[in-house]
Amino acid sequence: MTGGESEEVKIGLEIHFQVKGRKLFCSCQGEESENYTGRFLRTLRATSGEMASRDVAAVQESLKQRVFEYLITDNSCLVEMDEEPPHRPSSEAIEGSLIVSKLLHATPVDNLVFMRKIVIDGSNTSGFQRTGIVGLNGSFEFNGKRIGITSITLEEEACKKLDEKGNQVLYSLDRLGIPLIEIATDPDITSPREARLVAEAIGLTVKQSRMIRREVSSIRQDLNVSINGGKRVEIKGVQSLTQIEEILEMEIKRQEILNEIAVELRKKKNIGEKINPIDMTASMKEIESDMIRKAIASQKRVIVFKLGGLSGFLNKGDYRLGRELADRLRAIGIGGLIHSDELPNYGFTENDKKYLFQATSCEDGDAFAILLVRENEIENAISAIEGRVLEALDGVPAETRAATPNGTRFLRPLPGGARMYPETDIPVTAISNELLSNIYDRMPPTLEERKDQLVALGIPEQEAYTSMYKEYDELLESLVKKYGNPKIAAKLLSSVFSREERNLPRAQKILELLSNGKVTKDVVVDLYFSHDSLDEIVSQNSVSNSNLDTIKELVKNNRKLVMERGESSFKLLMGEAMKSLRGKLDGKVVSETLMKEIKLILEEKEQRN
Amino acid sequence: MLCMKVQDLEFGDEIEVKWKRMVLKGILVSKDSEFLNLKLKNGYNLSLDISKVTSLKLIEKKINIPTERKSIKGKGKRVSILGTGGTIASYVDYATGAVKPLETAQDVLYAEPELQELGDIDAEIVFNIFSEDMNSKYWEILAKKVFEKTSNGEGVVVTHGTDTMSFTSSALSFMIDNPEAPIVLTGSQRSSDRPSSDAHFNLLGSVKVAQSDLGEVAVVMHSTSSGNSLTIHRGVNVRKMHTSRRDAFKSINSEPIGTIDSNLSIKFAEYRKINGKPSKLYEKMNEKVSLIYYYPGMDKEILYGICERKDGMIIAGTGLGHVSNTFISDLEGFVKDGKIIGMTSQCLNGSVNLDVYSTGRRLTGAGVISLGDMLPEVAYVKLSFLLGNFTVEESKLLLNRNLKGEIHDRRRE
């Protein structure tokens, strides 16, 4: 039902690629590392600007009062620790991003200006991510359709999150500062499947630059999706291409349901009325609920309130507004919301439910909720719930959500442009015509051009694409140039790269042996996966003679059989011969020799007769 | 829509720009003869070469939203924050993305709303300069202002650029005798517009110290790279020892006078309490004092040039306090002319000792004063203070006498 024709789905992608080499703003190596050399603690704080427009997303994170602990790695320095100003940006990374811009037909900027994008979830020690636009207004052709490219930006990768417990989050500095190229498409994609295919195709194109890190974690997608002209939702952190389709389908479904709920809610009169929280901590002690008991023991209050008109919308069938409310609370560090659609449960009986229904002055169609919070959290919690209920009237709220195995979950409101201001520590870099023409001289071939180069060597088209996709095309090319046998080499490497564990020296040695005639075409792949020692094969320098002797020997030993069965003994003996000669002697030679030997015996027999 | 010339547009206007066959909309951030800076709706700034911009249109004039600044009256002991400029005193104008200095007292309180939880905060910008532009005239202005506040029983927090903060903390230490309230200097190594800024914690900790019974001048800054502990340094013992780290400030040749934890509770070690003795302001600083850093091969002409124009000079000498033997007879001449020459060490850690080597003994013989383990910068400020308020003879006697904890008899590191 999702992504169907009746509705308009708009999807935009943000694809991130890590660039090889040094980090963007220091000389540390851009690689993962678990060699920890120290640790430190920080807190971050949303700064109040003159315009009183602290970015909503940033403010929300600061509400959580979180403490961030960072592990220092051997590939991080004072820059990652936010103890030294950034160095000049890596020229390699700038050139890489310009190449990607060109590949996607974007217009390069006159001057590269790095901005500070406020991110106070701790993933950047500075509290912001440095990012700059490199190219604008590009395009990408996919199956004859033009997908607009909004921008290509060069930015720094964030810290790796290792753990989160309560209000303390543990990060590692190894990844922080790795250059990241972000490609943002216009919302020109109209189905989850198309989204996956476009992401795949753009990935393949960009990989041609040879500047992209290969690790699995080095490519990441964010998805922007809206339906029927509704608000945009951004989904963060989709790690694999295959996930894209599934997540988008689930998200589109969620949005459809939210729109459906909105239609229903707009018919009601008391949606979004002001919440009247009642502290019922004292009267809750009798309820046989572990949850309540634990909450009270940890100094929490039990706050109960009516949610006008929301009965059956919080958790019934596809309607899950309750989860949306709980998500908003979790985002400000508050857990523990129970609502009437879930009851009886958690130790609350049907009678308890009735009692609370009355206590909160509910009428037919109303729901109520129970909140387990600390005294100082009540106000924030209630206002978060009130806010989300009001948004339900409009359908889909503009949000940033995280990809999860079950769909998406709320992270924060969609951040606005208010969270950006210039990175004054880094001088503006002019993108001169000299720089551009120098880079354009070194442009990688397009996919088509590259495929043609490989096909010209005799590599089959399909294998050529596979090699490009898996980035072993250069290896394949060099092996074919050295040892010939393009079809066999392509077949072997595609088998080699189909597995995680690879023994490239062995594959190369086998191709060398093949070119010397020491192994045969038909056994190349089997030999690679076997445990046979290649050295032994090499040491058999007069392979053919000794192998031919093997055949003679075989026929001699089976003389009786040959005499009895005549030429029809060939099939049996051939099978026997190949058992010991596979890989050592070409099948054709074996059969010829064998036939010759059989005929010799038969001639002899005839002469005798 | 009106087509306008570049010069008619102003900062903050919403404009439409044609550039390289693209149409871009955004807020005008700045423009000059070469570049036009545009803030796009998504927050990114674009810096366009003016020569490539083919047309410019005004969409909407800047809307000025007056910001309401309620005066903040908190609870708790009254503290005066005196602003002098520096990294700590800035904020971001998110409309244009520019980082601006805090210009009024209310700006400060607006940027740090948590201050009102701590006390009844009064804020005043005394001057707004880069700390490298600091000089003795500013110290005179500042000391007067601080004295006015402390004599009123108000603790003072001076926000200061970190580069020369220890010079100013020394100046205030000498110029205000027996302060009737704490005097605390603080700054930040990461500007306060950044979420990771150290300014916030430094400022809150400083306000707490300014509410204590501390009767001397202190510098409060981060203890480590972590944001969970502050160190309270004596104003005459502290030095910036790193260009960029949060924990750049260290007490040299002495222990800090206290620490502050993440809950803002203070733990004092040895410190001077407000002693009830009459407080006195020494208003003048003598500008004709110099600080030179001796190096191998130093040209004597430099020394002559300085000594002829100055009343006194502090030398940061090598090791135990040495300069080339070829300088000694000239130094002797200057001392005979009535100039004061004091010797400190470039090593910073440890004390000058002019008795160990013959060069040292010759320097003593020439009338150069050994200044023990006093830091060169502190000695420079002290000499300026002495010659501003005392006779040459008195100054000579007081220069190597411990007045505010700047010279120590014992060192344990």
CSV table of N, CA, C and O in Angstrom, one decimal, chain B residues 188-248:
chain,number,residue,atom,x,y,z
B,188,SER,N,38.1,33.1,28.8
B,188,SER,CA,37.9,31.8,28.2
B,188,SER,C,38.8,31.6,27.0
B,188,SER,O,39.3,32.5,26.3
B,189,GLN,N,39.1,30.3,26.8
B,189,GLN,CA,40.0,29.9,25.8
B,189,GLN,C,39.2,29.5,24.5
B,189,GLN,O,39.7,29.3,23.4
B,190,ARG,N,37.9,29.2,24.7
B,190,ARG,CA,37.0,29.0,23.6
B,190,ARG,C,35.9,30.0,23.7
B,190,ARG,O,35.2,30.1,24.7
B,191,SER,N,35.6,30.8,22.6
B,191,SER,CA,34.7,31.9,22.7
B,191,SER,C,33.3,31.5,23.2
B,191,SER,O,32.9,30.3,22.9
B,192,SER,N,32.6,32.4,23.8
B,192,SER,CA,31.4,32.0,24.5
B,192,SER,C,30.3,31.8,23.5
B,192,SER,O,29.2,31.3,23.8
B,193,ASP,N,30.5,32.0,22.2
B,193,ASP,CA,29.5,31.7,21.2
B,193,ASP,C,29.4,30.2,20.9
B,193,ASP,O,28.5,29.7,20.3
B,194,ARG,N,30.4,29.5,21.4
B,194,ARG,CA,30.5,28.0,21.1
B,194,ARG,C,29.8,27.2,22.2
B,194,ARG,O,30.1,27.5,23.4
B,195,PRO,N,29.1,26.2,21.8
B,195,PRO,CA,28.5,25.3,22.9
B,195,PRO,C,29.5,24.7,23.8
B,195,PRO,O,29.3,24.4,24.9
B,196,SER,N,30.8,24.5,23.3
B,196,SER,CA,31.8,23.9,24.1
B,196,SER,C,32.6,24.9,24.9
B,196,SER,O,33.6,24.5,25.5
B,197,SER,N,32.2,26.2,24.9
B,197,SER,CA,33.0,27.2,25.5
B,197,SER,C,33.2,26.9,27.0
B,197,SER,O,32.4,26.4,27.7
B,198,ASP,N,34.4,27.3,27.4
B,198,ASP,CA,34.7,27.2,28.9
B,198,ASP,C,34.2,28.4,29.6
B,198,ASP,O,34.3,28.5,30.8
B,199,ALA,N,33.8,29.4,28.9
B,199,ALA,CA,33.4,30.7,29.5
B,199,ALA,C,32.3,30.5,30.6
B,199,ALA,O,32.4,31.1,31.7
B,200,HIS,N,31.3,29.7,30.3
B,200,HIS,CA,30.2,29.6,31.2
B,200,HIS,C,30.6,29.1,32.6
B,200,HIS,O,30.3,29.8,33.6
B,201,PHE,N,31.3,28.0,32.6
B,201,PHE,CA,31.7,27.4,33.9
B,201,PHE,C,32.7,28.4,34.6
B,201,PHE,O,32.7,28.6,35.8
B,202,ASN,N,33.7,28.9,33.8
B,202,ASN,CA,34.6,29.9,34.4
B,202,ASN,C,33.9,31.0,35.0
B,202,ASN,O,34.3,31.4,36.1
B,203,LEU,N,32.9,31.5,34.4
B,203,LEU,CA,32.2,32.7,34.9
B,203,LEU,C,31.4,32.4,36.1
B,203,LEU,O,31.4,33.1,37.1
B,204,LEU,N,30.7,31.2,36.1
B,204,LEU,CA,29.9,30.8,37.3
B,204,LEU,C,30.8,30.6,38.5
B,204,LEU,O,30.5,31.1,39.6
B,205,GLY,N,31.9,29.9,38.2
B,205,GLY,CA,32.9,29.6,39.3
B,205,GLY,C,33.4,30.9,39.9
B,205,GLY,O,33.6,31.1,41.1
B,206,SER,N,33.7,31.9,39.0
B,206,SER,CA,34.3,33.2,39.4
B,206,SER,C,33.3,33.9,40.3
B,206,SER,O,33.7,34.6,41.3
B,207,VAL,N,32.0,33.9,39.9
B,207,VAL,CA,31.0,34.6,40.7
B,207,VAL,C,31.0,34.0,42.1
B,207,VAL,O,30.9,34.7,43.1
B,208,LYS,N,31.1,32.7,42.2
B,208,LYS,CA,31.1,32.0,43.5
B,208,LYS,C,32.3,32.5,44.3
B,208,LYS,O,32.1,32.8,45.5
B,209,VAL,N,33.4,32.6,43.7
B,209,VAL,CA,34.6,33.0,44.4
B,209,VAL,C,34.4,34.5,44.9
B,209,VAL,O,34.8,34.9,46.0
B,210,ALA,N,33.8,35.3,44.0
B,210,ALA,CA,33.6,36.7,44.3
B,210,ALA,C,32.6,36.9,45.4
B,210,ALA,O,32.5,38.0,46.0
B,211,GLN,N,31.9,35.8,45.8
B,211,GLN,CA,31.0,35.9,46.9
B,211,GLN,C,31.6,35.3,48.2
B,211,GLN,O,30.9,35.3,49.2
B,212,SER,N,32.9,34.9,48.1
B,212,SER,CA,33.5,34.3,49.3
B,212,SER,C,34.2,35.3,50.1
B,212,SER,O,34.0,36.5,49.9
B,213,ASP,N,35.0,34.9,51.1
B,213,ASP,CA,35.7,35.8,51.9
B,213,ASP,C,37.2,36.0,51.5
B,213,ASP,O,38.0,36.4,52.3
B,214,LEU,N,37.4,35.8,50.2
B,214,LEU,CA,38.8,35.9,49.7
B,214,LEU,C,39.2,37.4,49.7
B,214,LEU,O,38.4,38.3,49.2
B,215,GLY,N,40.3,37.7,50.3
B,215,GLY,CA,40.8,39.0,50.4
B,215,GLY,C,41.9,39.4,49.5
B,215,GLY,O,42.9,40.1,49.9
B,216,GLU,N,42.0,38.8,48.3
B,216,GLU,CA,43.1,39.1,47.4
B,216,GLU,C,42.6,38.9,46.0
B,216,GLU,O,41.4,38.6,45.7
B,217,VAL,N,43.5,39.0,45.0
B,217,VAL,CA,43.2,38.9,43.6
B,217,VAL,C,43.4,37.5,43.1
B,217,VAL,O,44.5,37.0,43.4
B,218,ALA,N,42.4,36.9,42.4
B,218,ALA,CA,42.6,35.6,42.0
B,218,ALA,C,42.2,35.5,40.5
B,218,ALA,O,41.5,36.3,40.0
B,219,VAL,N,42.7,34.4,39.9
B,219,VAL,CA,42.4,34.1,38.5
B,219,VAL,C,41.7,32.7,38.6
B,219,VAL,O,42.2,31.8,39.2
B,220,VAL,N,40.5,32.6,38.0
B,220,VAL,CA,39.8,31.3,38.0
B,220,VAL,C,39.6,30.8,36.6
B,220,VAL,O,39.1,31.5,35.7
B,221,MET,N,40.2,29.7,36.3
B,221,MET,CA,40.1,29.0,35.0
B,221,MET,C,40.1,27.5,35.1
B,221,MET,O,40.3,27.0,36.2
B,222,HIS,N,39.8,26.8,34.0
B,222,HIS,CA,39.7,25.4,34.0
B,222,HIS,C,41.0,24.7,34.6
B,222,HIS,O,42.1,25.1,34.3
B,223,SER,N,40.8,23.6,35.3
B,223,SER,CA,41.9,22.9,35.9
B,223,SER,C,42.5,21.9,34.9
B,223,SER,O,43.7,21.7,34.9
B,224,THR,N,41.6,21.3,34.1
B,224,THR,CA,42.1,20.3,33.1
B,224,THR,C,41.3,20.5,31.8
B,224,THR,O,40.5,21.5,31.7
B,225,SER,N,41.5,19.6,30.9
B,225,SER,CA,40.7,19.7,29.7
B,225,SER,C,39.3,19.4,29.9
B,225,SER,O,38.4,19.8,29.1
B,226,SER,N,39.0,18.6,30.9
B,226,SER,CA,37.6,18.3,31.3
B,226,SER,C,36.9,19.5,31.8
B,226,SER,O,37.5,20.3,32.5
B,227,GLY,N,35.6,19.5,31.6
B,227,GLY,CA,34.9,20.7,32.1
B,227,GLY,C,34.2,20.5,33.4
B,227,GLY,O,33.1,20.8,33.7
B,228,ASN,N,35.0,19.9,34.4
B,228,ASN,CA,34.3,19.6,35.7
B,228,ASN,C,35.1,20.1,36.9
B,228,ASN,O,34.8,19.8,38.0
B,229,SER,N,36.1,20.9,36.6
B,229,SER,CA,36.9,21.4,37.8
B,229,SER,C,37.6,22.7,37.4
B,229,SER,O,38.1,22.9,36.3
B,230,LEU,N,37.6,23.7,38.3
B,230,LEU,CA,38.3,25.0,38.1
B,230,LEU,C,39.4,25.1,39.1
B,230,LEU,O,39.3,24.6,40.2
B,231,THR,N,40.4,25.9,38.8
B,231,THR,CA,41.4,26.2,39.7
B,231,THR,C,41.4,27.7,40.0
B,231,THR,O,41.2,28.5,39.2
B,232,ILE,N,41.6,27.9,41.3
B,232,ILE,CA,41.7,29.4,41.8
B,232,ILE,C,43.2,29.7,42.0
B,232,ILE,O,43.9,29.1,42.8
B,233,HIS,N,43.7,30.5,41.1
B,233,HIS,CA,45.2,30.9,41.2
B,233,HIS,C,45.3,32.2,41.9
B,233,HIS,O,44.5,33.1,41.7
B,234,ARG,N,46.4,32.4,42.6
B,234,ARG,CA,46.8,33.7,43.2
B,234,ARG,C,47.2,34.6,42.0
B,234,ARG,O,47.9,34.2,41.1
B,235,GLY,N,46.7,35.8,42.0
B,235,GLY,CA,46.9,36.7,40.8
B,235,GLY,C,48.3,37.0,40.5
B,235,GLY,O,48.6,37.3,39.3
B,236,VAL,N,49.3,36.8,41.4
B,236,VAL,CA,50.7,37.1,41.1
B,236,VAL,C,51.5,35.9,40.8
B,236,VAL,O,52.7,36.0,40.6
B,237,ASN,N,50.8,34.7,40.8
B,237,ASN,CA,51.6,33.5,40.6
B,237,ASN,C,51.2,32.8,39.3
B,237,ASN,O,51.8,31.7,39.0
B,238,VAL,N,50.2,33.3,38.6
B,238,VAL,CA,49.6,32.6,37.5
B,238,VAL,C,50.2,33.0,36.2
B,238,VAL,O,50.7,34.1,36.0
B,239,ARG,N,50.2,32.0,35.3
B,239,ARG,CA,50.7,32.3,33.9
B,239,ARG,C,50.0,31.5,32.9
B,239,ARG,O,49.7,30.3,33.1
B,240,LYS,N,49.8,32.1,31.7
B,240,LYS,CA,49.2,31.3,30.6
B,240,LYS,C,50.3,30.5,30.0
B,240,LYS,O,51.3,31.0,29.5
B,241,MET,N,50.2,29.1,30.1
B,241,MET,CA,51.2,28.2,29.7
B,241,MET,C,50.9,27.4,28.4
B,241,MET,O,51.6,26.5,28.1
B,242,HIS,N,49.8,27.8,27.8
B,242,HIS,CA,49.5,27.1,26.6
B,242,HIS,C,48.7,28.0,25.7
B,242,HIS,O,48.0,28.9,26.2
B,243,THR,N,48.9,27.9,24.4
B,243,THR,CA,48.2,28.9,23.5
B,243,THR,C,46.7,28.7,23.5
B,243,THR,O,46.0,29.6,23.3
B,244,SER,N,46.3,27.4,23.6
B,244,SER,CA,44.9,27.2,23.3
B,244,SER,C,44.1,26.3,24.2
B,244,SER,O,42.9,26.3,24.2
B,245,ARG,N,44.8,25.6,25.1
B,245,ARG,CA,44.0,24.6,25.9
B,245,ARG,C,43.2,25.4,27.0
B,245,ARG,O,43.6,26.5,27.4
B,246,ARG,N,42.2,24.7,27.4
B,246,ARG,CA,41.3,25.3,28.5
B,246,ARG,C,42.1,25.4,29.8
B,246,ARG,O,41.8,26.3,30.6
B,247,ASP,N,43.0,24.5,30.0
B,247,ASP,CA,43.7,24.5,31.3
B,247,ASP,C,45.1,25.2,31.1
B,247,ASP,O,46.1,24.8,31.7
B,248,ALA,N,45.1,26.2,30.3
B,248,ALA,CA,46.4,26.9,30.0
B,248,ALA,C,47.0,27.6,31.2
B,248,ALA,O,48.2,27.7,31.3
